[in-house]
Amino acid sequence: MLRKLDDVHYGVTAKEAVYREDKVVLYHFKGDKAPTAKTPTLIVYALVNRPFMTDLQEDRSLVRNLLARGEDVYLIDWGYPDAADRYIGLDDYINGYIRRCVDVVAKRHGLKAINILGVCQGGAFSLCFAAIYPEKVKNLITMVTPVDFHTPDNMLSHWTQGMDVDLFVDTLGNVPGDLMNYCYLTLKPFRLNHQKYIGLVDILDDKAELENFLRMEKWIFDSPNQAGQAFREFIRDFYQANKLVEGGLKIGDKDVDLKRVTMPVLNIYAEQDHLVPPSASIPMKNVVGTKDYTVLAFKGGHIGIYVSGRAQREVAPTIHDWLSKRA
Amino acid sequence: MSDPKAAWMPDWQNMQKQFFTAWTDAARGGVAPSMPVHEGFDVWLKTFGGRDSGNEVLDKVVGSARQFAEFMQGVVGQLATTRPDLATPAGMREALEKAMGGLTAQKNPIVDALRGISSEGAKGFEDMYREWLKIAKPLEADARNYMNMPAFGMNRESTERQQALMQAFTDYQDQNTRYNTLMFKASRLGLDKFESKLAERSEPGREITSMRGLYDVYVDAAEEGYAEVALSDEFREVYGAMVNAQMRVRQMVQGEVERSTAAVGMPGRTELDSVHKRMHDLRRRVASLEEQLAEAVAAMKAVTSAPPAAQGRRSRLLRPRSRGQARPAAKAKAAAKPKPVAAKKAPTAPPSQSKRALAPQCRNRPTVVAGADHHGTFENRPQIRPRGSRALQPEADRRRRRVAQAG
């Protein structure tokens, strides 16, 4: 039994790589039936952790649920940056990789604009992308996406304010994934490091639950290093200067004006999110330019929004219904 | 022979059950187990060859259980064996503090919890510092020797660097002390909250009825105490200063190591950074060029695949013609003869996007045909040749012809 438990995987839905560039791979998911949606949806995940939280296991998969409802789903896998990638900045990620992936998907479907589903930091990237290239985004969905980084309950942001991020990145180069993980765990050191494992005793005789637990553990500790330049820019412009709200954000030579986000927006935040507090996400309504803004407050946490039973019942159906009305 | 590790789960479950039962009994007024339960965990751990079982999750589970066991032994053991009056919230708090060996900067549950996070997939600032301090330790000793020496002569720069490094080490220790002081404050605050929560839970209908319940209250209190400090302005300043101080030490140590390794011809961080920067710049240029190329190719395909009637005169020239096909000599001559600009007919409508994209290609075509095209794109298109053929005639041939005409 132990051997079986050790052998857990995530990323369960069949997929095909349709575009590669550097370490970035654009995947197209294959559902059990042909998609009925005319406009495909591209998932833009955060740079931290692996994007397969959206496709963790068969019965806990946002991707699978969307496919089952007829959506056509693509996903960008950022890969694992190494020292040769330390100079990759937000310009490369947003005006480079994301734009080219969007173009590839649009071209495959003969469209000018596609749907984008941004997750966490990927949601912030998606907002920037939609502001710079509104003509390429038909509908924008953001999940657990921070917009206002200066709310009083944002512990991560609080900790970055006194950091000399230039010194930090110049010294470390890329920021180790292990260090990122450590920082996340120190947000709640007792709960995330002790209480969680004490709770394991409750499921020790439940093989399926144990596998779920181990799968989640594997995902949590599978953290790519962060490309130094992108980390520097994200901390400086988003966390420290709060430019998404305050204005003045530039990605490469492109101005980011969220008033240009005029396509329909669905913003989903988690009420118990300790990484992106609701207060950081809710203000999106006031800064985007769209008149078609929908918000969903999910009863759960930053991870539960993908993997909990409630998430399976609520999140994908909401996204699908919302998209269907805007097809 | 069966793998002893394969049977870990039943053992683990049994131990947990015994554990909860024993301590729940103790809390209800019985006698605490004579053998500390966490020692039992140690015995069990030996099955896996010590504390590092090689299984990350297992180690975390066992580590957490040990922490839980220590907590229970502290609180409930005190309750059951020493003073009955400790059953008050204040007594419970005192018992827990005593079980911790007295709360100090060194013996601090938050610091323990933070250290406990360190694992294969999570390494904090303290871990990073500890890891490369192995390398930096001799440098620290060197730097200490230079601390009070005057910097002069040929070693002045080196001495100054060593002194700066020593200062950076000292500064980091100071900042780390400030950080630990705040963690101590957070632990104390957590205990205060634990006491308050116990008082709240002593109301009828809200009593804590299990060991797990008591532990969960402790965790809630500890987290709240920690969060209160971690969200304070003071913590923001101290945390930033601690991180910055460590980075300064690390940067200086990296510099010293780089100087040493450069002496034996090893590439250092600076050299690799330079290479990576060039690589990155090249990747951006290549990506940009690829996009431009793709656009140009797409534009050309759009024009060449369009029906002849829709194509302009220049684009028609791009269509390959069979070798036997007659060349429109008159048109070629006319094209070779420059026309006055004023004689050109103004276009009635702006050219389409695809024609605009193609235009530079057409303008460059004579040059390409004249031999500048090394890609062979147009080399088999004789119909283009007349426009540049005259220019291509060797000067010697032309001279021969002039001599013959004169003769």
XYZ file of C-alpha atoms in Angstrom, chain A:
327
model
C 0.000 0.000 0.000
C 2.819 2.389 0.840
C 4.382 1.825 -2.557
C 1.126 2.674 -4.251
C 0.705 5.743 -2.126
C 4.110 6.972 -3.083
C 3.224 6.738 -6.734
C 0.814 9.620 -7.114
C 0.574 11.905 -10.124
C -1.316 14.956 -11.218
C -2.222 16.359 -14.591
C -4.584 13.565 -15.568
C -6.433 14.795 -18.648
C -5.082 13.868 -22.074
C -3.376 16.768 -23.745
C -1.347 17.635 -26.801
C 1.505 20.117 -27.004
C 0.658 22.528 -29.815
C 3.365 25.141 -29.358
C 6.752 25.324 -27.663
C 9.077 28.209 -27.056
C 12.089 28.105 -24.754
C 10.743 26.201 -21.722
C 7.147 27.210 -22.327
C 4.699 24.623 -23.667
C 1.166 25.363 -24.814
C -1.126 22.391 -24.268
C -4.483 21.638 -25.809
C -6.633 19.355 -23.647
C -8.575 16.493 -25.143
C -11.989 15.791 -23.675
C -14.074 12.655 -24.025
C -16.230 14.458 -26.537
C -15.630 17.192 -29.076
C -15.953 20.709 -27.710
C -19.100 22.599 -28.499
C -17.808 26.036 -27.537
C -16.855 28.141 -30.544
C -14.297 30.157 -28.653
C -11.468 28.315 -26.888
C -10.316 29.220 -23.388
C -6.655 29.603 -22.524
C -5.620 29.060 -18.896
C -2.784 31.345 -17.814
C -1.423 30.015 -14.544
C 0.923 31.661 -12.049
C 4.667 31.267 -12.328
C 4.781 29.782 -8.833
C 3.915 26.097 -8.495
C 2.827 23.967 -11.400
C -0.312 24.687 -13.436
C -1.699 21.197 -12.976
C -3.559 22.225 -9.842
C -6.281 22.907 -12.415
C -6.142 19.236 -13.409
C -5.068 17.525 -10.205
C -6.966 14.248 -10.484
C -9.942 12.833 -12.327
C -12.566 13.825 -9.810
C -10.908 17.125 -8.930
C -10.183 18.887 -12.152
C -11.326 22.271 -13.349
C -10.056 21.389 -16.806
C -11.975 18.140 -16.943
C -15.162 19.798 -15.744
C -14.878 22.508 -18.361
C -14.247 19.948 -21.096
C -17.246 17.917 -19.964
C -19.398 20.985 -20.483
C -18.126 21.472 -24.005
C -15.424 24.084 -23.464
C -12.251 23.887 -25.517
C -9.356 24.318 -23.101
C -5.705 25.267 -23.578
C -3.083 25.818 -20.876
C 0.342 27.430 -20.733
C 2.956 25.410 -18.852
C 5.800 27.758 -17.927
C 8.256 24.961 -17.218
C 11.133 25.164 -14.764
C 13.312 28.250 -15.287
C 17.019 27.765 -14.701
C 19.973 30.126 -14.475
C 19.856 30.799 -18.206
C 16.358 32.241 -17.724
C 17.133 34.725 -14.991
C 16.724 37.713 -17.315
C 13.240 36.748 -18.456
C 11.038 39.626 -17.408
C 7.356 40.427 -17.433
C 7.731 41.846 -20.931
C 8.876 38.416 -22.095
C 6.077 36.658 -20.243
C 3.193 38.953 -21.160
C 4.116 40.601 -24.456
C 6.104 37.568 -25.515
C 4.986 34.130 -24.407
C 1.359 34.884 -23.563
C 0.796 36.951 -26.686
C 2.292 34.309 -28.933
C 0.328 31.533 -27.218
C -2.871 33.542 -27.641
C -2.027 34.086 -31.302
C -1.381 30.384 -31.813
C -4.712 29.428 -30.255
C -6.580 32.136 -32.158
C -5.003 31.070 -35.434
C -5.850 27.420 -34.860
C -9.478 28.397 -34.532
C -9.521 31.135 -37.150
C -10.445 33.737 -34.550
C -9.229 37.187 -33.660
C -9.997 36.876 -29.962
C -10.195 34.027 -27.460
C -11.245 33.571 -23.833
C -8.548 33.840 -21.179
C -8.730 32.316 -17.704
C -6.014 33.728 -15.479
C -5.117 32.166 -12.154
C -3.565 34.066 -9.222
C -0.406 35.762 -10.537
C -1.476 34.485 -13.955
C -4.686 36.425 -13.418
C -2.691 39.603 -12.873
C -0.763 38.815 -16.062
C -4.047 38.210 -17.886
C -5.391 41.560 -16.740
C -2.278 43.262 -18.075
C -2.545 41.336 -21.326
C -6.212 42.207 -21.731
C -5.421 45.874 -21.119
C -2.607 45.898 -23.676
C -4.321 43.716 -26.292
C -8.078 44.060 -25.711
C -8.740 43.041 -29.303
C -7.326 39.571 -28.603
C -9.483 38.780 -25.550
C -13.147 37.954 -26.027
C -13.932 37.158 -22.381
C -11.683 37.391 -19.339
C -11.998 35.136 -16.300
C -9.785 35.742 -13.287
C -9.473 33.356 -10.356
C -7.957 34.283 -6.972
C -6.346 37.251 -8.678
C -4.867 40.117 -6.694
C -5.394 43.648 -7.949
C -4.955 45.798 -4.869
C -1.733 44.646 -3.214
C -1.877 47.133 -0.358
C -4.797 45.938 1.712
C -4.052 45.600 5.447
C -4.600 41.841 5.639
C -2.206 40.944 2.827
C 0.637 39.401 4.819
C 2.793 38.464 1.830
C 2.641 41.984 0.501
C 3.374 43.368 3.949
C 6.577 41.363 4.144
C 7.843 42.526 0.764
C 7.540 46.245 1.509
C 10.854 46.507 3.348
C 12.769 44.268 0.972
C 15.415 45.656 -1.341
C 14.269 43.556 -4.265
C 17.144 44.667 -6.494
C 19.678 43.505 -3.925
C 17.654 40.326 -3.470
C 17.546 39.370 -7.154
C 21.044 40.594 -7.934
C 22.279 38.306 -5.175
C 20.164 35.211 -5.722
C 19.697 35.342 -9.497
C 16.608 33.220 -9.797
C 14.526 32.984 -6.650
C 14.523 29.372 -5.408
C 11.154 27.647 -5.447
C 12.009 26.168 -2.046
C 12.309 29.655 -0.609
C 8.973 30.663 -2.117
C 7.404 27.593 -0.533
C 8.935 28.379 2.803
C 7.514 31.896 2.700
C 4.032 30.589 1.915
C 4.214 28.091 4.758
C 5.359 30.757 7.186
C 2.113 32.628 6.598
C 0.523 30.080 8.942
C 3.389 28.100 10.455
C 1.407 26.040 12.955
C -1.536 25.247 10.759
C 0.385 24.442 7.602
C 3.303 22.698 9.184
C 1.865 20.811 12.158
C -1.890 20.788 12.413
C -2.299 19.593 8.855
C -0.181 16.522 9.499
C -1.805 15.803 12.843
C -5.094 15.756 10.938
C -3.717 13.026 8.740
C -4.508 10.516 11.468
C -8.194 10.923 10.613
C -7.724 9.516 7.124
C -5.048 6.923 7.684
C -7.344 4.032 6.892
C -8.795 5.676 3.792
C -6.593 4.873 0.815
C -8.270 7.296 -1.559
C -8.068 10.164 0.905
C -4.438 9.371 1.656
C -3.643 9.435 -2.036
C -5.400 12.764 -2.341
C -3.333 14.072 0.543
C -0.076 12.847 -0.920
C -0.950 14.179 -4.356
C -1.545 17.578 -2.871
C 1.706 17.392 -0.928
C 3.555 16.549 -4.101
C 2.016 19.490 -5.900
C 2.731 21.924 -3.067
C 6.412 21.067 -2.983
C 6.816 21.016 -6.746
C 7.834 24.643 -7.044
C 9.791 25.964 -9.999
C 12.387 28.632 -9.384
C 11.282 32.123 -10.295
C 13.055 33.908 -13.115
C 14.895 36.689 -11.293
C 13.964 39.605 -13.525
C 10.260 38.740 -13.574
C 10.293 38.354 -9.792
C 12.009 41.729 -9.407
C 9.447 43.468 -11.603
C 6.468 41.742 -10.031
C 7.542 42.610 -6.473
C 8.527 46.162 -7.378
C 5.579 47.147 -9.570
C 2.762 45.023 -8.175
C 3.534 44.355 -4.523
C 5.510 47.431 -3.580
C 4.182 50.157 -5.901
C 0.682 48.666 -6.325
C 0.598 49.960 -9.886
C -2.427 47.945 -10.977
C -4.457 50.232 -8.748
C -2.266 53.303 -8.574
C -1.539 53.363 -12.296
C 1.695 53.934 -14.163
C 2.352 50.273 -14.886
C 4.358 49.495 -18.000
C 5.103 46.027 -19.318
C 8.050 46.435 -21.649
C 7.161 49.494 -23.710
C 3.396 48.988 -23.311
C 1.280 50.996 -20.909
C -1.162 49.007 -18.817
C -4.413 50.892 -18.395
C -7.029 48.625 -16.866
C -9.759 50.908 -18.215
C -8.986 49.255 -21.551
C -10.243 45.962 -20.123
C -13.629 46.429 -21.740
C -14.454 42.827 -22.567
C -16.746 40.891 -20.170
C -14.957 39.960 -16.930
C -15.770 37.180 -14.470
C -13.793 37.504 -11.255
C -13.781 34.530 -8.865
C -12.174 34.933 -5.469
C -11.975 32.641 -2.432
C -13.402 33.866 0.841
C -10.813 32.040 2.975
C -7.818 32.794 0.801
C -4.722 33.487 2.921
C -2.456 34.114 -0.074
C -4.693 36.455 -2.048
C -7.139 37.871 0.474
C -10.593 38.746 -0.897
C -9.818 42.382 -0.158
C -7.040 42.217 -2.770
C -9.309 40.858 -5.481
C -12.654 42.564 -4.909
C -11.443 46.042 -6.000
C -11.022 44.740 -9.554
C -14.523 45.948 -10.279
C -13.466 49.540 -9.723
C -10.372 49.508 -11.888
C -11.401 47.655 -15.048
C -13.231 49.437 -17.833
C -15.821 46.792 -18.612
C -19.532 47.319 -18.125
C -20.081 43.558 -18.022
C -18.494 42.556 -14.704
C -19.505 39.484 -12.723
C -18.096 38.349 -9.405
C -18.272 34.976 -7.659
C -17.300 34.653 -4.003
C -16.292 31.046 -3.470
C -16.580 29.568 0.006
C -13.124 28.073 0.325
C -9.418 28.770 0.187
C -6.763 29.465 -2.419
C -6.372 25.801 -3.285
C -9.829 24.592 -2.376
C -11.199 26.671 -5.214
C -9.800 24.008 -7.565
C -9.874 20.795 -5.641
C -12.683 20.836 -3.103
C -15.954 19.048 -3.702
C -17.733 22.379 -3.664
C -15.402 23.684 -6.353
C -16.345 20.790 -8.645
C -20.002 21.677 -8.222
C -19.704 25.446 -8.451
C -16.675 26.799 -10.266
C -16.657 25.081 -13.662
C -20.468 25.299 -14.078
C -20.342 29.012 -13.272
C -17.578 29.614 -15.783
C -19.320 27.578 -18.459
C -22.694 29.258 -17.965
C -21.106 32.680 -17.929
C -19.173 31.983 -21.129
C -22.207 30.478 -22.842
C -24.110 33.702 -22.404
C -21.229 35.584 -23.996
C -20.362 33.171 -26.787
